[in-house]
């Protein structure tokens, strides 16, 4: 099951990488990024890992806003990562799997995932890994698709290649609670997205 999902995701995102930076896609993706940008504290430099960074657009925006931040990005798709690497040489990028991150425990002030969580075949394990590499007191932020109409969430699961599960707000909160995150907050980002954040204790 997990291998089938990873294969679907690799084929889908390697192919999509070629046109991922086109204006229309990025116009859509920026809506998911806005919610994350609003909750980052830009008053001081921070360390941040984007666990499914795609072509690194959100990381580039963060780097422009706060050049002293130490930013890292990883993604399962080598095509996405190659494009991200070409765009910003000051950000550390690596190909990898969110289910087994190669970073050390307690490394980042922020660990984020945008528009990707519904593609993870073991969402509990992914949350554990994201939490493991966050510092104590650091934040985990997940911005993912969540349509107002449940029918669309169902259709997305059926139609989007590599889509595993679109979580309800309650399910996402429960995943955050199970890994011991505290001060969990959740808000709708725009009509098609929900953002959930929690602090590592
Ligand atoms: C829709 S894209 C979002 C990219 C970027 N976060 C953005 O907001 O534009 C979803 C990304 O999740 C990545 N992904 C899927 N499964 C993954 C996994 N197991 N580990 C890491 N990344 C994964 C895909 O390769 C793809 O680049």
PDB file of C-alpha atoms and ligand atoms in Angstrom:
ATOM      1  CA  UNK A   1       0.000   0.000   0.000  1.00  0.00           C
ATOM      2  CA  UNK A   2       2.634   2.548   1.072  1.00  0.00           C
ATOM      3  CA  UNK A   3       4.835   1.662  -1.905  1.00  0.00           C
ATOM      4  CA  UNK A   4       1.926   2.086  -4.325  1.00  0.00           C
ATOM      5  CA  UNK A   5       1.141   5.497  -2.839  1.00  0.00           C
ATOM      6  CA  UNK A   6       4.808   6.589  -3.015  1.00  0.00           C
ATOM      7  CA  UNK A   7       4.996   5.435  -6.643  1.00  0.00           C
ATOM      8  CA  UNK A   8       1.839   7.389  -7.517  1.00  0.00           C
ATOM      9  CA  UNK A   9       3.155  10.478  -5.737  1.00  0.00           C
ATOM     10  CA  UNK A  10       6.552  10.259  -7.416  1.00  0.00           C
ATOM     11  CA  UNK A  11       5.070   9.918 -10.899  1.00  0.00           C
ATOM     12  CA  UNK A  12       2.501  12.665 -10.285  1.00  0.00           C
ATOM     13  CA  UNK A  13       4.860  15.222  -8.730  1.00  0.00           C
ATOM     14  CA  UNK A  14       7.906  14.520 -10.919  1.00  0.00           C
ATOM     15  CA  UNK A  15       5.675  15.212 -13.931  1.00  0.00           C
ATOM     16  CA  UNK A  16       4.010  18.243 -12.311  1.00  0.00           C
ATOM     17  CA  UNK A  17       7.398  19.758 -11.325  1.00  0.00           C
ATOM     18  CA  UNK A  18       7.972  20.904 -14.916  1.00  0.00           C
ATOM     19  CA  UNK A  19       5.007  23.275 -14.824  1.00  0.00           C
ATOM     20  CA  UNK A  20       4.680  23.737 -11.057  1.00  0.00           C
ATOM     21  CA  UNK A  21       6.005  27.307 -11.064  1.00  0.00           C
ATOM     22  CA  UNK A  22       3.559  28.535 -13.665  1.00  0.00           C
ATOM     23  CA  UNK A  23       1.518  31.540 -12.598  1.00  0.00           C
ATOM     24  CA  UNK A  24      -1.816  29.757 -12.264  1.00  0.00           C
ATOM     25  CA  UNK A  25      -0.572  26.990  -9.956  1.00  0.00           C
ATOM     26  CA  UNK A  26       1.414  29.400  -7.851  1.00  0.00           C
ATOM     27  CA  UNK A  27      -1.558  31.771  -7.569  1.00  0.00           C
ATOM     28  CA  UNK A  28      -3.481  28.828  -6.047  1.00  0.00           C
ATOM     29  CA  UNK A  29      -0.583  27.633  -3.834  1.00  0.00           C
ATOM     30  CA  UNK A  30       0.065  31.103  -2.433  1.00  0.00           C
ATOM     31  CA  UNK A  31      -3.302  30.935  -0.683  1.00  0.00           C
ATOM     32  CA  UNK A  32      -1.986  27.963   1.331  1.00  0.00           C
ATOM     33  CA  UNK A  33       1.274  29.798   2.050  1.00  0.00           C
ATOM     34  CA  UNK A  34      -0.396  32.988   3.319  1.00  0.00           C
ATOM     35  CA  UNK A  35      -1.689  31.338   6.501  1.00  0.00           C
ATOM     36  CA  UNK A  36       1.811  30.055   7.338  1.00  0.00           C
ATOM     37  CA  UNK A  37       3.462  33.432   6.677  1.00  0.00           C
ATOM     38  CA  UNK A  38       0.984  35.057   9.078  1.00  0.00           C
ATOM     39  CA  UNK A  39       1.961  32.844  12.021  1.00  0.00           C
ATOM     40  CA  UNK A  40       5.775  32.941  11.640  1.00  0.00           C
ATOM     41  CA  UNK A  41       7.463  35.384  14.021  1.00  0.00           C
ATOM     42  CA  UNK A  42       9.717  37.481  11.775  1.00  0.00           C
ATOM     43  CA  UNK A  43      10.921  39.682  14.667  1.00  0.00           C
ATOM     44  CA  UNK A  44      14.007  37.437  15.063  1.00  0.00           C
ATOM     45  CA  UNK A  45      15.856  34.926  12.816  1.00  0.00           C
ATOM     46  CA  UNK A  46      14.701  31.321  13.065  1.00  0.00           C
ATOM     47  CA  UNK A  47      15.468  27.841  11.755  1.00  0.00           C
ATOM     48  CA  UNK A  48      12.747  26.246   9.621  1.00  0.00           C
ATOM     49  CA  UNK A  49      12.217  22.988   7.753  1.00  0.00           C
ATOM     50  CA  UNK A  50       9.607  22.682   4.980  1.00  0.00           C
ATOM     51  CA  UNK A  51       8.992  18.920   4.759  1.00  0.00           C
ATOM     52  CA  UNK A  52       7.361  18.852   1.332  1.00  0.00           C
ATOM     53  CA  UNK A  53       8.742  22.034  -0.131  1.00  0.00           C
ATOM     54  CA  UNK A  54       7.964  21.346  -3.806  1.00  0.00           C
ATOM     55  CA  UNK A  55       9.952  23.840  -5.887  1.00  0.00           C
ATOM     56  CA  UNK A  56      10.729  25.914  -2.767  1.00  0.00           C
ATOM     57  CA  UNK A  57       8.461  28.903  -3.467  1.00  0.00           C
ATOM     58  CA  UNK A  58       7.372  29.385   0.159  1.00  0.00           C
ATOM     59  CA  UNK A  59      10.981  29.074   1.370  1.00  0.00           C
ATOM     60  CA  UNK A  60      12.034  31.725  -1.160  1.00  0.00           C
ATOM     61  CA  UNK A  61       9.356  34.085   0.140  1.00  0.00           C
ATOM     62  CA  UNK A  62      10.498  33.509   3.744  1.00  0.00           C
ATOM     63  CA  UNK A  63      14.148  34.047   2.744  1.00  0.00           C
ATOM     64  CA  UNK A  64      13.244  37.378   1.119  1.00  0.00           C
ATOM     65  CA  UNK A  65      11.339  38.537   4.204  1.00  0.00           C
ATOM     66  CA  UNK A  66      14.054  37.459   6.639  1.00  0.00           C
ATOM     67  CA  UNK A  67      17.442  36.740   4.987  1.00  0.00           C
ATOM     68  CA  UNK A  68      19.067  35.719   8.309  1.00  0.00           C
ATOM     69  CA  UNK A  69      16.803  32.700   8.805  1.00  0.00           C
ATOM     70  CA  UNK A  70      18.381  29.251   8.376  1.00  0.00           C
ATOM     71  CA  UNK A  71      16.044  27.489   5.954  1.00  0.00           C
ATOM     72  CA  UNK A  72      15.887  23.852   4.847  1.00  0.00           C
ATOM     73  CA  UNK A  73      13.575  22.090   2.458  1.00  0.00           C
ATOM     74  CA  UNK A  74      13.025  18.465   1.610  1.00  0.00           C
ATOM     75  CA  UNK A  75      10.676  16.682  -0.774  1.00  0.00           C
ATOM     76  CA  UNK A  76      10.080  13.158  -2.014  1.00  0.00           C
ATOM     77  CA  UNK A  77      10.171  14.270  -5.649  1.00  0.00           C
ATOM     78  CA  UNK A  78      13.694  14.651  -7.029  1.00  0.00           C
ATOM     79  CA  UNK A  79      12.341  16.795  -9.881  1.00  0.00           C
ATOM     80  CA  UNK A  80      10.795  19.266  -7.417  1.00  0.00           C
ATOM     81  CA  UNK A  81      14.000  19.397  -5.337  1.00  0.00           C
ATOM     82  CA  UNK A  82      16.247  19.923  -8.381  1.00  0.00           C
ATOM     83  CA  UNK A  83      14.156  22.939  -9.378  1.00  0.00           C
ATOM     84  CA  UNK A  84      14.174  24.309  -5.834  1.00  0.00           C
ATOM     85  CA  UNK A  85      17.968  23.961  -5.642  1.00  0.00           C
ATOM     86  CA  UNK A  86      18.453  25.883  -8.884  1.00  0.00           C
ATOM     87  CA  UNK A  87      16.319  28.787  -7.611  1.00  0.00           C
ATOM     88  CA  UNK A  88      17.989  29.458  -4.257  1.00  0.00           C
ATOM     89  CA  UNK A  89      21.543  28.403  -3.437  1.00  0.00           C
ATOM     90  CA  UNK A  90      21.315  29.793   0.124  1.00  0.00           C
ATOM     91  CA  UNK A  91      18.678  27.279   1.196  1.00  0.00           C
ATOM     92  CA  UNK A  92      19.612  23.695   2.055  1.00  0.00           C
ATOM     93  CA  UNK A  93      17.550  21.223   0.015  1.00  0.00           C
ATOM     94  CA  UNK A  94      17.501  17.430   0.050  1.00  0.00           C
ATOM     95  CA  UNK A  95      15.395  14.646  -1.436  1.00  0.00           C
ATOM     96  CA  UNK A  96      13.741  12.556   1.278  1.00  0.00           C
ATOM     97  CA  UNK A  97      10.657  11.078   2.860  1.00  0.00           C
ATOM     98  CA  UNK A  98       8.719  12.811   5.622  1.00  0.00           C
ATOM     99  CA  UNK A  99       8.191   9.397   7.247  1.00  0.00           C
ATOM    100  CA  UNK A 100      11.920   9.064   7.993  1.00  0.00           C
ATOM    101  CA  UNK A 101      13.566  12.461   8.163  1.00  0.00           C
ATOM    102  CA  UNK A 102      17.359  12.506   8.135  1.00  0.00           C
ATOM    103  CA  UNK A 103      17.574  15.543  10.446  1.00  0.00           C
ATOM    104  CA  UNK A 104      18.634  15.319  14.100  1.00  0.00           C
ATOM    105  CA  UNK A 105      16.193  15.598  17.017  1.00  0.00           C
ATOM    106  CA  UNK A 106      15.370  19.109  18.314  1.00  0.00           C
ATOM    107  CA  UNK A 107      16.800  21.023  15.324  1.00  0.00           C
ATOM    108  CA  UNK A 108      14.165  23.496  14.054  1.00  0.00           C
ATOM    109  CA  UNK A 109      12.105  26.379  15.466  1.00  0.00           C
ATOM    110  CA  UNK A 110       9.441  25.636  12.844  1.00  0.00           C
ATOM    111  CA  UNK A 111       8.555  22.505  10.891  1.00  0.00           C
ATOM    112  CA  UNK A 112       5.957  23.148   8.200  1.00  0.00           C
ATOM    113  CA  UNK A 113       4.012  21.263   5.550  1.00  0.00           C
ATOM    114  CA  UNK A 114       1.803  22.955   2.963  1.00  0.00           C
ATOM    115  CA  UNK A 115      -0.673  21.244   0.624  1.00  0.00           C
ATOM    116  CA  UNK A 116       1.051  17.895   1.112  1.00  0.00           C
ATOM    117  CA  UNK A 117      -0.235  16.201   4.271  1.00  0.00           C
ATOM    118  CA  UNK A 118      -3.071  14.418   2.418  1.00  0.00           C
ATOM    119  CA  UNK A 119      -0.378  12.606   0.374  1.00  0.00           C
ATOM    120  CA  UNK A 120       1.363  10.995   3.380  1.00  0.00           C
ATOM    121  CA  UNK A 121       0.657   7.250   3.586  1.00  0.00           C
ATOM    122  CA  UNK A 122       1.246   7.128   7.369  1.00  0.00           C
ATOM    123  CA  UNK A 123       0.132  10.488   8.713  1.00  0.00           C
ATOM    124  CA  UNK A 124       0.780   9.555  12.353  1.00  0.00           C
ATOM    125  CA  UNK A 125       4.379   8.618  11.569  1.00  0.00           C
ATOM    126  CA  UNK A 126       4.837  11.824   9.556  1.00  0.00           C
ATOM    127  CA  UNK A 127       3.605  13.882  12.546  1.00  0.00           C
ATOM    128  CA  UNK A 128       5.996  11.995  14.854  1.00  0.00           C
ATOM    129  CA  UNK A 129       8.927  12.748  12.576  1.00  0.00           C
ATOM    130  CA  UNK A 130       7.998  16.423  12.163  1.00  0.00           C
ATOM    131  CA  UNK A 131       7.732  16.705  15.955  1.00  0.00           C
ATOM    132  CA  UNK A 132      10.992  14.854  16.575  1.00  0.00           C
ATOM    133  CA  UNK A 133      13.065  17.304  14.513  1.00  0.00           C
ATOM    134  CA  UNK A 134      11.364  20.401  16.032  1.00  0.00           C
ATOM    135  CA  UNK A 135      13.019  22.051  19.034  1.00  0.00           C
ATOM    136  CA  UNK A 136      11.257  22.024  22.397  1.00  0.00           C
ATOM    137  CA  UNK A 137       9.020  25.091  22.246  1.00  0.00           C
ATOM    138  CA  UNK A 138       9.145  24.940  18.437  1.00  0.00           C
ATOM    139  CA  UNK A 139       6.037  24.947  16.225  1.00  0.00           C
ATOM    140  CA  UNK A 140       4.611  22.358  13.856  1.00  0.00           C
ATOM    141  CA  UNK A 141       2.416  23.938  11.182  1.00  0.00           C
ATOM    142  CA  UNK A 142       0.287  21.997   8.710  1.00  0.00           C
ATOM    143  CA  UNK A 143      -1.607  23.881   6.012  1.00  0.00           C
ATOM    144  CA  UNK A 144      -3.587  21.437   3.914  1.00  0.00           C
ATOM    145  CA  UNK A 145      -6.574  21.267   1.632  1.00  0.00           C
ATOM    146  CA  UNK A 146      -9.917  21.175   3.342  1.00  0.00           C
ATOM    147  CA  UNK A 147     -13.003  22.071   1.338  1.00  0.00           C
ATOM    148  CA  UNK A 148     -16.037  23.580   3.012  1.00  0.00           C
ATOM    149  CA  UNK A 149     -18.191  20.963   1.304  1.00  0.00           C
ATOM    150  CA  UNK A 150     -17.386  17.423   2.510  1.00  0.00           C
ATOM    151  CA  UNK A 151     -18.270  16.030  -0.902  1.00  0.00           C
ATOM    152  CA  UNK A 152     -15.250  17.824  -2.430  1.00  0.00           C
ATOM    153  CA  UNK A 153     -12.905  16.298   0.173  1.00  0.00           C
ATOM    154  CA  UNK A 154     -14.281  12.881  -0.762  1.00  0.00           C
ATOM    155  CA  UNK A 155     -13.905  13.600  -4.493  1.00  0.00           C
ATOM    156  CA  UNK A 156     -10.344  14.828  -3.970  1.00  0.00           C
ATOM    157  CA  UNK A 157      -9.466  11.531  -2.267  1.00  0.00           C
ATOM    158  CA  UNK A 158     -10.938   9.593  -5.180  1.00  0.00           C
ATOM    159  CA  UNK A 159      -9.558  11.713  -8.036  1.00  0.00           C
ATOM    160  CA  UNK A 160      -6.155  13.163  -7.077  1.00  0.00           C
ATOM    161  CA  UNK A 161      -3.277  10.734  -7.730  1.00  0.00           C
ATOM    162  CA  UNK A 162      -1.426   9.815  -4.511  1.00  0.00           C
ATOM    163  CA  UNK A 163      -4.075  11.344  -2.238  1.00  0.00           C
ATOM    164  CA  UNK A 164      -4.384   9.218   0.926  1.00  0.00           C
ATOM    165  CA  UNK A 165      -6.805  11.094   3.167  1.00  0.00           C
ATOM    166  CA  UNK A 166      -8.110  14.654   3.517  1.00  0.00           C
ATOM    167  CA  UNK A 167      -8.450  15.134   7.283  1.00  0.00           C
ATOM    168  CA  UNK A 168     -11.366  16.809   8.983  1.00  0.00           C
ATOM    169  CA  UNK A 169     -10.458  19.490  11.529  1.00  0.00           C
ATOM    170  CA  UNK A 170     -11.143  17.016  14.333  1.00  0.00           C
ATOM    171  CA  UNK A 171      -8.922  14.315  12.794  1.00  0.00           C
ATOM    172  CA  UNK A 172      -6.052  16.743  12.263  1.00  0.00           C
ATOM    173  CA  UNK A 173      -6.306  18.012  15.867  1.00  0.00           C
ATOM    174  CA  UNK A 174      -6.269  14.424  17.094  1.00  0.00           C
ATOM    175  CA  UNK A 175      -3.037  13.714  15.146  1.00  0.00           C
ATOM    176  CA  UNK A 176      -1.453  16.758  16.800  1.00  0.00           C
ATOM    177  CA  UNK A 177      -2.623  15.610  20.251  1.00  0.00           C
ATOM    178  CA  UNK A 178      -1.368  12.036  19.758  1.00  0.00           C
ATOM    179  CA  UNK A 179       2.233  13.232  19.297  1.00  0.00           C
ATOM    180  CA  UNK A 180       1.974  15.351  22.449  1.00  0.00           C
ATOM    181  CA  UNK A 181       1.788  18.818  20.882  1.00  0.00           C
ATOM    182  CA  UNK A 182       0.264  21.536  23.059  1.00  0.00           C
ATOM    183  CA  UNK A 183      -1.511  24.881  22.498  1.00  0.00           C
ATOM    184  CA  UNK A 184      -3.101  23.482  19.355  1.00  0.00           C
ATOM    185  CA  UNK A 185      -4.832  26.081  17.221  1.00  0.00           C
ATOM    186  CA  UNK A 186      -6.766  25.641  14.028  1.00  0.00           C
ATOM    187  CA  UNK A 187      -8.276  28.060  11.563  1.00  0.00           C
ATOM    188  CA  UNK A 188      -9.653  28.133   8.078  1.00  0.00           C
ATOM    189  CA  UNK A 189      -7.096  29.710   5.786  1.00  0.00           C
ATOM    190  CA  UNK A 190      -9.463  30.365   2.906  1.00  0.00           C
ATOM    191  CA  UNK A 191     -12.340  28.435   1.399  1.00  0.00           C
ATOM    192  CA  UNK A 192     -10.239  25.389   0.450  1.00  0.00           C
ATOM    193  CA  UNK A 193      -7.658  25.225   3.201  1.00  0.00           C
ATOM    194  CA  UNK A 194      -7.216  24.698   6.911  1.00  0.00           C
ATOM    195  CA  UNK A 195      -4.167  25.445   8.999  1.00  0.00           C
ATOM    196  CA  UNK A 196      -3.342  23.628  12.234  1.00  0.00           C
ATOM    197  CA  UNK A 197      -0.460  24.461  14.518  1.00  0.00           C
ATOM    198  CA  UNK A 198       0.900  23.122  17.778  1.00  0.00           C
ATOM    199  CA  UNK A 199       3.898  23.575  20.059  1.00  0.00           C
ATOM    200  CA  UNK A 200       6.381  20.857  21.062  1.00  0.00           C
ATOM    201  CA  UNK A 201       6.386  20.453  24.832  1.00  0.00           C
TER     202      UNK A 201
HETATM  203  C1  LIG B   1       1.035  19.887  -3.895  1.00  0.00           C
HETATM  204  S1  LIG B   1       2.754  19.734  -3.594  1.00  0.00           S
HETATM  205  C2  LIG B   1       3.022  21.062  -2.424  1.00  0.00           C
HETATM  206  C3  LIG B   1       4.418  21.634  -2.541  1.00  0.00           C
HETATM  207  C4  LIG B   1       4.672  22.861  -1.680  1.00  0.00           C
HETATM  208  N1  LIG B   1       4.591  22.548  -0.283  1.00  0.00           N
HETATM  209  C5  LIG B   1       3.725  23.982  -2.018  1.00  0.00           C
HETATM  210  O1  LIG B   1       3.009  24.469  -1.133  1.00  0.00           O
HETATM  211  O2  LIG B   1       3.691  24.420  -3.176  1.00  0.00           O
HETATM  212  C6  LIG B   1       2.875  18.308  -2.556  1.00  0.00           C
HETATM  213  C7  LIG B   1       4.333  17.886  -2.358  1.00  0.00           C
HETATM  214  O3  LIG B   1       4.385  16.839  -1.375  1.00  0.00           O
HETATM  215  C8  LIG B   1       5.463  16.003  -1.736  1.00  0.00           C
HETATM  216  N2  LIG B   1       5.359  14.715  -1.029  1.00  0.00           N
HETATM  217  C9  LIG B   1       4.429  13.745  -1.213  1.00  0.00           C
HETATM  218  N3  LIG B   1       4.701  12.690  -0.414  1.00  0.00           N
HETATM  219  C10 LIG B   1       5.793  13.000   0.298  1.00  0.00           C
HETATM  220  C11 LIG B   1       6.577  12.317   1.285  1.00  0.00           C
HETATM  221  N4  LIG B   1       6.252  11.077   1.682  1.00  0.00           N
HETATM  222  N5  LIG B   1       7.654  12.941   1.798  1.00  0.00           N
HETATM  223  C12 LIG B   1       7.997  14.197   1.389  1.00  0.00           C
HETATM  224  N6  LIG B   1       7.317  14.881   0.461  1.00  0.00           N
HETATM  225  C13 LIG B   1       6.230  14.294  -0.091  1.00  0.00           C
HETATM  226  C14 LIG B   1       5.336  15.901  -3.243  1.00  0.00           C
HETATM  227  O4  LIG B   1       6.505  15.417  -3.857  1.00  0.00           O
HETATM  228  C15 LIG B   1       4.977  17.335  -3.623  1.00  0.00           C
HETATM  229  O5  LIG B   1       6.105  18.097  -3.972  1.00  0.00           O
END
